[in-house]
Amino acid sequence: MRVLITGSNSFIGKHLCIKLNDNKSIDVIKSQRNNIPKNQKSNFFIVQSIDISTNWSLVLKNVDVVVHLASHMSDMNLEENYEKSEYKKINEEGTLNLVRQSMDHGIKKFIFLSTIGVYGTKSIHPFKYGDKENPSNFYSEFKLKAE
């Protein structure tokens, strides 16, 4: 089985890659923006940006599962209106572009990690299925739109 992981350099991505690499029947393809470390033996796909025009066709060939972890994130306390377009471009449009191309390549399993932030930042009880969405920043707003 071949698994593409976007955001493979993120906190969750790094740990997921380590765990999946332990299984010899899984071929992990790591997608990231940074250069590939010289001592790495894994498959890498370098992507300059994730947006509506990103072409994933080369890496999606023969992929069985896509795990989409990549997103635009910055200091949520310092968000400015000019950044809103970056959240939309990457977290919403870029995600939907990857979903469409995955479908075009016949990929039947697409795992998308969003954020608990789509339900807000505070609750008097644990969040649960059926709670009303209440995104409080651009990051969670455009993650919700991608959902």
C-alpha atoms as a PDB file:
ATOM      1  CA  MET A   1       0.000   0.000   0.000  1.00  0.00           C
ATOM      2  CA  ARG A   2       1.261   3.498  -0.884  1.00  0.00           C
ATOM      3  CA  VAL A   3       0.368   6.380   1.427  1.00  0.00           C
ATOM      4  CA  LEU A   4       0.951  10.057   0.622  1.00  0.00           C
ATOM      5  CA  ILE A   5       1.320  12.274   3.678  1.00  0.00           C
ATOM      6  CA  THR A   6       1.159  16.026   3.152  1.00  0.00           C
ATOM      7  CA  GLY A   7       2.683  18.078   5.937  1.00  0.00           C
ATOM      8  CA  SER A   8       5.035  15.207   6.698  1.00  0.00           C
ATOM      9  CA  ASN A   9       7.363  17.649   8.443  1.00  0.00           C
ATOM     10  CA  SER A  10       4.696  18.742  10.945  1.00  0.00           C
ATOM     11  CA  PHE A  11       4.435  17.439  14.500  1.00  0.00           C
ATOM     12  CA  ILE A  12       1.726  14.903  13.645  1.00  0.00           C
ATOM     13  CA  GLY A  13       3.238  14.194  10.220  1.00  0.00           C
ATOM     14  CA  LYS A  14       6.658  13.253  11.606  1.00  0.00           C
ATOM     15  CA  HIS A  15       5.174  10.854  14.141  1.00  0.00           C
ATOM     16  CA  LEU A  16       2.771   9.325  11.628  1.00  0.00           C
ATOM     17  CA  CYS A  17       5.598   8.732   9.141  1.00  0.00           C
ATOM     18  CA  ILE A  18       7.694   7.002  11.813  1.00  0.00           C
ATOM     19  CA  LYS A  19       4.792   4.744  12.784  1.00  0.00           C
ATOM     20  CA  LEU A  20       3.842   3.871   9.199  1.00  0.00           C
ATOM     21  CA  ASN A  21       7.468   3.241   8.214  1.00  0.00           C
ATOM     22  CA  ASP A  22       7.538   0.473  10.855  1.00  0.00           C
ATOM     23  CA  ASN A  23       5.093  -1.462   8.674  1.00  0.00           C
ATOM     24  CA  LYS A  24       7.014  -3.016   5.795  1.00  0.00           C
ATOM     25  CA  SER A  25       3.843  -3.356   3.688  1.00  0.00           C
ATOM     26  CA  ILE A  26       3.324   0.427   3.632  1.00  0.00           C
ATOM     27  CA  ASP A  27       5.278   2.636   1.244  1.00  0.00           C
ATOM     28  CA  VAL A  28       5.185   6.180   2.685  1.00  0.00           C
ATOM     29  CA  ILE A  29       5.573   9.174   0.390  1.00  0.00           C
ATOM     30  CA  LYS A  30       6.349  12.338   2.324  1.00  0.00           C
ATOM     31  CA  SER A  31       5.187  15.638   0.868  1.00  0.00           C
ATOM     32  CA  GLN A  32       6.818  18.764   2.218  1.00  0.00           C
ATOM     33  CA  ARG A  33       8.016  22.222   1.192  1.00  0.00           C
ATOM     34  CA  ASN A  34      11.526  21.928   2.567  1.00  0.00           C
ATOM     35  CA  ASN A  35      14.528  20.334   0.968  1.00  0.00           C
ATOM     36  CA  ILE A  36      15.038  16.632   1.520  1.00  0.00           C
ATOM     37  CA  PRO A  37      17.615  15.770   4.176  1.00  0.00           C
ATOM     38  CA  LYS A  38      20.602  14.034   2.537  1.00  0.00           C
ATOM     39  CA  ASN A  39      20.528  11.010   4.854  1.00  0.00           C
ATOM     40  CA  GLN A  40      16.840  10.227   4.251  1.00  0.00           C
ATOM     41  CA  LYS A  41      15.932   7.031   2.419  1.00  0.00           C
ATOM     42  CA  SER A  42      12.172   7.652   2.224  1.00  0.00           C
ATOM     43  CA  ASN A  43      10.237   8.754  -0.827  1.00  0.00           C
ATOM     44  CA  PHE A  44       9.745  12.511  -0.948  1.00  0.00           C
ATOM     45  CA  PHE A  45       7.604  14.833  -3.022  1.00  0.00           C
ATOM     46  CA  ILE A  46       8.623  18.473  -2.729  1.00  0.00           C
ATOM     47  CA  VAL A  47       5.772  20.899  -3.273  1.00  0.00           C
ATOM     48  CA  GLN A  48       6.510  24.620  -3.452  1.00  0.00           C
ATOM     49  CA  SER A  49       3.030  25.667  -2.391  1.00  0.00           C
ATOM     50  CA  ILE A  50      -0.383  24.177  -1.840  1.00  0.00           C
ATOM     51  CA  ASP A  51      -3.081  26.071  -3.652  1.00  0.00           C
ATOM     52  CA  ILE A  52      -5.650  25.682  -6.414  1.00  0.00           C
ATOM     53  CA  SER A  53      -2.955  25.328  -9.091  1.00  0.00           C
ATOM     54  CA  THR A  54      -0.756  22.704  -7.404  1.00  0.00           C
ATOM     55  CA  ASN A  55      -0.317  19.719  -9.692  1.00  0.00           C
ATOM     56  CA  TRP A  56      -0.320  16.511  -7.657  1.00  0.00           C
ATOM     57  CA  SER A  57      -0.652  14.133 -10.630  1.00  0.00           C
ATOM     58  CA  LEU A  58       2.934  12.806 -10.558  1.00  0.00           C
ATOM     59  CA  VAL A  59       2.829  11.801  -6.917  1.00  0.00           C
ATOM     60  CA  LEU A  60      -0.770  10.532  -6.903  1.00  0.00           C
ATOM     61  CA  LYS A  61      -0.028   7.774  -9.413  1.00  0.00           C
ATOM     62  CA  ASN A  62      -0.348   4.418  -7.660  1.00  0.00           C
ATOM     63  CA  VAL A  63      -1.203   6.033  -4.305  1.00  0.00           C
ATOM     64  CA  ASP A  64      -3.850   4.214  -2.270  1.00  0.00           C
ATOM     65  CA  VAL A  65      -4.355   6.637   0.619  1.00  0.00           C
ATOM     66  CA  VAL A  66      -3.827  10.383   1.073  1.00  0.00           C
ATOM     67  CA  VAL A  67      -3.381  11.775   4.591  1.00  0.00           C
ATOM     68  CA  HIS A  68      -3.668  15.558   4.333  1.00  0.00           C
ATOM     69  CA  LEU A  69      -2.028  17.320   7.278  1.00  0.00           C
ATOM     70  CA  ALA A  70      -0.508  20.359   5.556  1.00  0.00           C
ATOM     71  CA  SER A  71      -1.994  23.781   6.212  1.00  0.00           C
ATOM     72  CA  HIS A  72      -1.156  27.445   6.589  1.00  0.00           C
ATOM     73  CA  MET A  73      -0.720  28.317  10.212  1.00  0.00           C
ATOM     74  CA  SER A  74       0.697  31.362  11.912  1.00  0.00           C
ATOM     75  CA  ASP A  75       0.514  32.937  15.321  1.00  0.00           C
ATOM     76  CA  MET A  76      -3.264  33.063  15.762  1.00  0.00           C
ATOM     77  CA  ASN A  77      -2.925  35.999  18.154  1.00  0.00           C
ATOM     78  CA  LEU A  78      -1.306  38.126  15.447  1.00  0.00           C
ATOM     79  CA  GLU A  79      -3.665  37.453  12.529  1.00  0.00           C
ATOM     80  CA  GLU A  80      -4.113  40.356  10.180  1.00  0.00           C
ATOM     81  CA  ASN A  81      -6.651  40.755   7.391  1.00  0.00           C
ATOM     82  CA  TYR A  82      -3.957  40.559   4.715  1.00  0.00           C
ATOM     83  CA  GLU A  83      -3.250  36.983   5.837  1.00  0.00           C
ATOM     84  CA  LYS A  84      -6.852  35.887   5.328  1.00  0.00           C
ATOM     85  CA  SER A  85      -6.147  35.242   1.647  1.00  0.00           C
ATOM     86  CA  GLU A  86      -3.298  32.843   2.576  1.00  0.00           C
ATOM     87  CA  TYR A  87      -5.599  30.782   4.795  1.00  0.00           C
ATOM     88  CA  LYS A  88      -8.206  30.630   2.033  1.00  0.00           C
ATOM     89  CA  LYS A  89      -5.640  29.818  -0.672  1.00  0.00           C
ATOM     90  CA  ILE A  90      -3.941  26.992   1.230  1.00  0.00           C
ATOM     91  CA  ASN A  91      -6.375  25.627   3.819  1.00  0.00           C
ATOM     92  CA  GLU A  92      -9.535  25.748   1.713  1.00  0.00           C
ATOM     93  CA  GLU A  93      -8.710  25.956  -2.002  1.00  0.00           C
ATOM     94  CA  GLY A  94      -5.500  23.928  -1.780  1.00  0.00           C
ATOM     95  CA  THR A  95      -7.252  21.164   0.159  1.00  0.00           C
ATOM     96  CA  LEU A  96     -10.169  21.021  -2.273  1.00  0.00           C
ATOM     97  CA  ASN A  97      -7.742  20.892  -5.209  1.00  0.00           C
ATOM     98  CA  LEU A  98      -5.951  17.915  -3.642  1.00  0.00           C
ATOM     99  CA  VAL A  99      -9.286  16.178  -2.953  1.00  0.00           C
ATOM    100  CA  ARG A 100     -10.421  16.640  -6.574  1.00  0.00           C
ATOM    101  CA  GLN A 101      -7.155  15.350  -7.999  1.00  0.00           C
ATOM    102  CA  SER A 102      -7.214  12.406  -5.596  1.00  0.00           C
ATOM    103  CA  MET A 103     -10.692  11.514  -6.817  1.00  0.00           C
ATOM    104  CA  ASP A 104      -9.553  11.862 -10.444  1.00  0.00           C
ATOM    105  CA  HIS A 105      -6.763   9.354  -9.711  1.00  0.00           C
ATOM    106  CA  GLY A 106      -9.202   6.876  -8.168  1.00  0.00           C
ATOM    107  CA  ILE A 107      -7.985   7.258  -4.594  1.00  0.00           C
ATOM    108  CA  LYS A 108     -10.720   5.919  -2.373  1.00  0.00           C
ATOM    109  CA  LYS A 109      -9.359   6.897   1.036  1.00  0.00           C
ATOM    110  CA  PHE A 110      -8.610  10.545   1.838  1.00  0.00           C
ATOM    111  CA  ILE A 111      -7.929  11.398   5.470  1.00  0.00           C
ATOM    112  CA  PHE A 112      -8.127  15.097   6.322  1.00  0.00           C
ATOM    113  CA  LEU A 113      -7.131  16.464   9.698  1.00  0.00           C
ATOM    114  CA  SER A 114      -8.978  19.644  10.452  1.00  0.00           C
ATOM    115  CA  THR A 115      -8.930  21.346  13.852  1.00  0.00           C
ATOM    116  CA  ILE A 116     -11.042  21.296  17.003  1.00  0.00           C
ATOM    117  CA  GLY A 117     -10.947  25.074  16.597  1.00  0.00           C
ATOM    118  CA  VAL A 118     -13.877  24.869  14.166  1.00  0.00           C
ATOM    119  CA  TYR A 119     -16.023  24.535  17.305  1.00  0.00           C
ATOM    120  CA  GLY A 120     -14.448  27.506  19.052  1.00  0.00           C
ATOM    121  CA  THR A 121     -11.838  28.040  21.688  1.00  0.00           C
ATOM    122  CA  LYS A 122     -13.864  27.502  24.856  1.00  0.00           C
ATOM    123  CA  SER A 123     -16.613  25.178  25.998  1.00  0.00           C
ATOM    124  CA  ILE A 124     -18.225  24.351  29.331  1.00  0.00           C
ATOM    125  CA  HIS A 125     -18.371  20.695  28.224  1.00  0.00           C
ATOM    126  CA  PRO A 126     -16.204  18.566  25.944  1.00  0.00           C
ATOM    127  CA  PHE A 127     -16.962  19.138  22.269  1.00  0.00           C
ATOM    128  CA  LYS A 128     -19.102  16.401  20.740  1.00  0.00           C
ATOM    129  CA  TYR A 129     -20.667  15.405  17.441  1.00  0.00           C
ATOM    130  CA  GLY A 130     -23.500  17.755  16.586  1.00  0.00           C
ATOM    131  CA  ASP A 131     -22.091  20.801  18.361  1.00  0.00           C
ATOM    132  CA  LYS A 132     -22.512  24.056  16.451  1.00  0.00           C
ATOM    133  CA  GLU A 133     -19.433  25.246  14.589  1.00  0.00           C
ATOM    134  CA  ASN A 134     -17.936  28.460  15.901  1.00  0.00           C
ATOM    135  CA  PRO A 135     -14.544  29.168  14.288  1.00  0.00           C
ATOM    136  CA  SER A 136     -12.779  32.051  16.009  1.00  0.00           C
ATOM    137  CA  ASN A 137      -9.900  32.772  13.612  1.00  0.00           C
ATOM    138  CA  PHE A 138      -8.951  32.530   9.935  1.00  0.00           C
ATOM    139  CA  TYR A 139      -7.213  29.195  10.433  1.00  0.00           C
ATOM    140  CA  SER A 140     -10.288  27.436  11.838  1.00  0.00           C
ATOM    141  CA  GLU A 141     -12.649  29.328   9.486  1.00  0.00           C
ATOM    142  CA  PHE A 142     -10.950  27.996   6.353  1.00  0.00           C
ATOM    143  CA  LYS A 143     -10.356  24.520   7.800  1.00  0.00           C
ATOM    144  CA  LEU A 144     -14.137  24.365   8.353  1.00  0.00           C
ATOM    145  CA  LYS A 145     -14.781  25.499   4.767  1.00  0.00           C
ATOM    146  CA  ALA A 146     -12.517  22.724   3.504  1.00  0.00           C
ATOM    147  CA  GLU A 147     -14.463  20.183   5.573  1.00  0.00           C
END
